[in-house]
Amino acid sequence: MFELAEKTAELAHVRPKLCNTAIFANAKGGVGKSTLALMMSLGLATRHPKADVELIDLDSQATSSESLRRFANHRFTVKNDDNLFLASGSPNNGSIINHIETVEAHRTKQKYIVFDSPAGNEPGRSSFLLHCDVIFVPTSVSDADIFATRKYLLSLHQLFQRQRKDYDNEAPSVVILPNLVDSRAEFNELRQALDDCPAYIGQPLYYSPLFRRAFRAEDDDGNVRALLRSNDAYIEWLTTTLAELDRLNPNPDKLFQL
Ligand SMILES: Nc1ncnc2c1ncn2[C@@H]1O[C@H](COP(=O)(O)OP(=O)(O)OP(=O)(O)O)[C@@H](O)[C@H]1O
Ligand SMILES: [Mg+2]
């Protein structure tokens, strides 16, 4: 009996998680949250044909859900549900957490939930962030974005510390995503500016005019195909980071390059 219990615990421990939840978030607008949520969700849907992918748009502007709805099928769902945010635009923590937990409880095959979130998101009012496995924080290299990103990371850290007092749960991994980068030198500059942040930093996504057309519904989807094709290596890295997330926890003490 004891042996069986031990074996079951062992199996539960090694069994890969069947639902991985990621959010793209930063209080700053225009840093690439929706663009990266699009790349992640289409990247997962095309690279993991046995998994289900759900894109949930928490932004009332609905940039990502409106442009991605045309790709929805039995494996790829796109959700923009009024119940998930309050009239004020703040997230409805209770219903989001309930949704994540219900999905986790009923999985029989791998599922990825990808949240896109609006600018102005405040971690202090977003306790659902603690139920995500990873928080991707896109930022550009401009001074204004770096400043806002540092502030956002600090608020996330405070949220994690508040929860640690109540529970002993592991905090979500935090991965900064440098976006709209011009050169390697600029990327290095960003790393220096964020060096003391207790988070991971991902591969750089360089500036490309292709992204400007990412959300258009072209007849043959040539714009989306070109975008996915020309960023193949980046998308491979991004989707693998989510699929193999168990390698990341816990967050580092200072900036760590992935
Ligand atoms: N790597 C890139 N190169 C060029 N343009 C980009 C890149 N990434 C994003 N953009 C463009 O920058 C603008 C802002 O991107 P996006 O809408 O994804 O940001 P966001 O953080 O979701 O903004 P919001 O806070 O308004 O929701 C868009 O016009 C997008 O096409
Ligand atoms: Mg957006």
JSON list of C-alpha atoms and ligand atoms in Angstrom, two decimals, residues 26-37 39 59 61 63 116-120 138 178-181 205-215 231, ligand 1:
[
{"chain": "A", "resi": 26, "resn": "ASN", "atom": "CA", "xyz": [3.29, 45.29, -19.27]},
{"chain": "A", "resi": 27, "resn": "ALA", "atom": "CA", "xyz": [1.63, 48.46, -17.99]},
{"chain": "A", "resi": 28, "resn": "LYS", "atom": "CA", "xyz": [3.22, 50.23, -20.98]},
{"chain": "A", "resi": 29, "resn": "GLY", "atom": "CA", "xyz": [1.33, 50.40, -24.25]},
{"chain": "A", "resi": 30, "resn": "GLY", "atom": "CA", "xyz": [2.70, 49.64, -27.70]},
{"chain": "A", "resi": 31, "resn": "VAL", "atom": "CA", "xyz": [5.54, 47.35, -26.58]},
{"chain": "A", "resi": 32, "resn": "GLY", "atom": "CA", "xyz": [4.33, 44.31, -28.55]},
{"chain": "A", "resi": 33, "resn": "LYS", "atom": "CA", "xyz": [2.04, 42.41, -26.14]},
{"chain": "A", "resi": 34, "resn": "SER", "atom": "CA", "xyz": [-0.57, 41.66, -28.83]},
{"chain": "A", "resi": 35, "resn": "THR", "atom": "CA", "xyz": [2.03, 40.97, -31.54]},
{"chain": "A", "resi": 36, "resn": "LEU", "atom": "CA", "xyz": [3.83, 38.47, -29.32]},
{"chain": "A", "resi": 37, "resn": "ALA", "atom": "CA", "xyz": [0.58, 36.86, -28.15]},
{"chain": "A", "resi": 39, "resn": "MET", "atom": "CA", "xyz": [3.14, 34.83, -32.58]},
{"chain": "A", "resi": 59, "resn": "ASP", "atom": "CA", "xyz": [-8.08, 43.94, -23.85]},
{"chain": "A", "resi": 61, "resn": "GLN", "atom": "CA", "xyz": [-9.66, 46.97, -27.84]},
{"chain": "A", "resi": 63, "resn": "THR", "atom": "CA", "xyz": [-6.68, 43.68, -31.33]},
{"chain": "A", "resi": 116, "resn": "ASP", "atom": "CA", "xyz": [-3.04, 39.08, -24.22]},
{"chain": "A", "resi": 117, "resn": "SER", "atom": "CA", "xyz": [-3.52, 41.95, -21.77]},
{"chain": "A", "resi": 118, "resn": "PRO", "atom": "CA", "xyz": [-4.18, 45.68, -22.10]},
{"chain": "A", "resi": 119, "resn": "ALA", "atom": "CA", "xyz": [-1.81, 48.54, -21.29]},
{"chain": "A", "resi": 120, "resn": "GLY", "atom": "CA", "xyz": [-2.34, 49.98, -17.83]},
{"chain": "A", "resi": 138, "resn": "PRO", "atom": "CA", "xyz": [7.71, 42.76, -23.73]},
{"chain": "A", "resi": 178, "resn": "PRO", "atom": "CA", "xyz": [13.17, 42.75, -25.77]},
{"chain": "A", "resi": 179, "resn": "ASN", "atom": "CA", "xyz": [11.19, 43.93, -28.79]},
{"chain": "A", "resi": 180, "resn": "LEU", "atom": "CA", "xyz": [11.60, 46.49, -31.58]},
{"chain": "A", "resi": 181, "resn": "VAL", "atom": "CA", "xyz": [15.37, 46.07, -31.18]},
{"chain": "A", "resi": 205, "resn": "LEU", "atom": "CA", "xyz": [12.98, 40.45, -31.49]},
{"chain": "A", "resi": 206, "resn": "TYR", "atom": "CA", "xyz": [14.29, 42.90, -34.04]},
{"chain": "A", "resi": 207, "resn": "TYR", "atom": "CA", "xyz": [12.38, 45.73, -35.67]},
{"chain": "A", "resi": 208, "resn": "SER", "atom": "CA", "xyz": [10.78, 44.71, -38.95]},
{"chain": "A", "resi": 209, "resn": "PRO", "atom": "CA", "xyz": [8.13, 46.51, -41.05]},
{"chain": "A", "resi": 210, "resn": "LEU", "atom": "CA", "xyz": [6.39, 43.13, -41.53]},
{"chain": "A", "resi": 211, "resn": "PHE", "atom": "CA", "xyz": [4.94, 43.45, -38.03]},
{"chain": "A", "resi": 212, "resn": "ARG", "atom": "CA", "xyz": [3.03, 46.54, -38.97]},
{"chain": "A", "resi": 213, "resn": "ARG", "atom": "CA", "xyz": [0.72, 44.36, -41.10]},
{"chain": "A", "resi": 214, "resn": "ALA", "atom": "CA", "xyz": [0.39, 41.51, -38.59]},
{"chain": "A", "resi": 215, "resn": "PHE", "atom": "CA", "xyz": [-3.25, 42.14, -37.65]},
{"chain": "A", "resi": 231, "resn": "ASN", "atom": "CA", "xyz": [10.63, 34.79, -37.51]},
{"chain": "B", "resi": 1, "resn": "LIG", "atom": "N1", "xyz": [9.33, 43.90, -33.81]},
{"chain": "B", "resi": 1, "resn": "LIG", "atom": "C1", "xyz": [8.53, 44.82, -34.33]},
{"chain": "B", "resi": 1, "resn": "LIG", "atom": "N2", "xyz": [8.90, 45.55, -35.43]},
{"chain": "B", "resi": 1, "resn": "LIG", "atom": "C2", "xyz": [8.09, 46.50, -35.95]},
{"chain": "B", "resi": 1, "resn": "LIG", "atom": "N3", "xyz": [6.90, 46.84, -35.47]},
{"chain": "B", "resi": 1, "resn": "LIG", "atom": "C3", "xyz": [6.46, 46.18, -34.38]},
{"chain": "B", "resi": 1, "resn": "LIG", "atom": "C4", "xyz": [7.24, 45.14, -33.75]},
{"chain": "B", "resi": 1, "resn": "LIG", "atom": "N4", "xyz": [6.52, 44.67, -32.70]},
{"chain": "B", "resi": 1, "resn": "LIG", "atom": "C5", "xyz": [5.37, 45.37, -32.66]},
{"chain": "B", "resi": 1, "resn": "LIG", "atom": "N5", "xyz": [5.32, 46.27, -33.67]},
{"chain": "B", "resi": 1, "resn": "LIG", "atom": "C6", "xyz": [4.25, 47.24, -33.96]},
{"chain": "B", "resi": 1, "resn": "LIG", "atom": "O1", "xyz": [4.16, 48.13, -32.85]},
{"chain": "B", "resi": 1, "resn": "LIG", "atom": "C7", "xyz": [2.81, 48.48, -32.59]},
{"chain": "B", "resi": 1, "resn": "LIG", "atom": "C8", "xyz": [2.44, 48.05, -31.16]},
{"chain": "B", "resi": 1, "resn": "LIG", "atom": "O2", "xyz": [2.44, 46.62, -31.09]},
{"chain": "B", "resi": 1, "resn": "LIG", "atom": "P1", "xyz": [1.31, 45.86, -30.29]},
{"chain": "B", "resi": 1, "resn": "LIG", "atom": "O3", "xyz": [-0.04, 46.32, -30.70]},
{"chain": "B", "resi": 1, "resn": "LIG", "atom": "O4", "xyz": [1.63, 44.41, -30.37]},
{"chain": "B", "resi": 1, "resn": "LIG", "atom": "O5", "xyz": [1.66, 46.40, -28.83]},
{"chain": "B", "resi": 1, "resn": "LIG", "atom": "P2", "xyz": [0.77, 46.26, -27.51]},
{"chain": "B", "resi": 1, "resn": "LIG", "atom": "O6", "xyz": [1.74, 46.23, -26.37]},
{"chain": "B", "resi": 1, "resn": "LIG", "atom": "O7", "xyz": [-0.18, 45.14, -27.62]},
{"chain": "B", "resi": 1, "resn": "LIG", "atom": "O8", "xyz": [-0.02, 47.65, -27.53]},
{"chain": "B", "resi": 1, "resn": "LIG", "atom": "P3", "xyz": [-1.31, 48.04, -26.62]},
{"chain": "B", "resi": 1, "resn": "LIG", "atom": "O9", "xyz": [-0.74, 48.36, -25.28]},
{"chain": "B", "resi": 1, "resn": "LIG", "atom": "O10", "xyz": [-1.87, 49.24, -27.31]},
{"chain": "B", "resi": 1, "resn": "LIG", "atom": "O11", "xyz": [-2.22, 46.86, -26.59]},
{"chain": "B", "resi": 1, "resn": "LIG", "atom": "C9", "xyz": [1.98, 47.78, -33.65]},
{"chain": "B", "resi": 1, "resn": "LIG", "atom": "O12", "xyz": [1.78, 48.67, -34.69]},
{"chain": "B", "resi": 1, "resn": "LIG", "atom": "C10", "xyz": [2.88, 46.62, -34.11]},
{"chain": "B", "resi": 1, "resn": "LIG", "atom": "O13", "xyz": [2.59, 46.26, -35.42]}
]
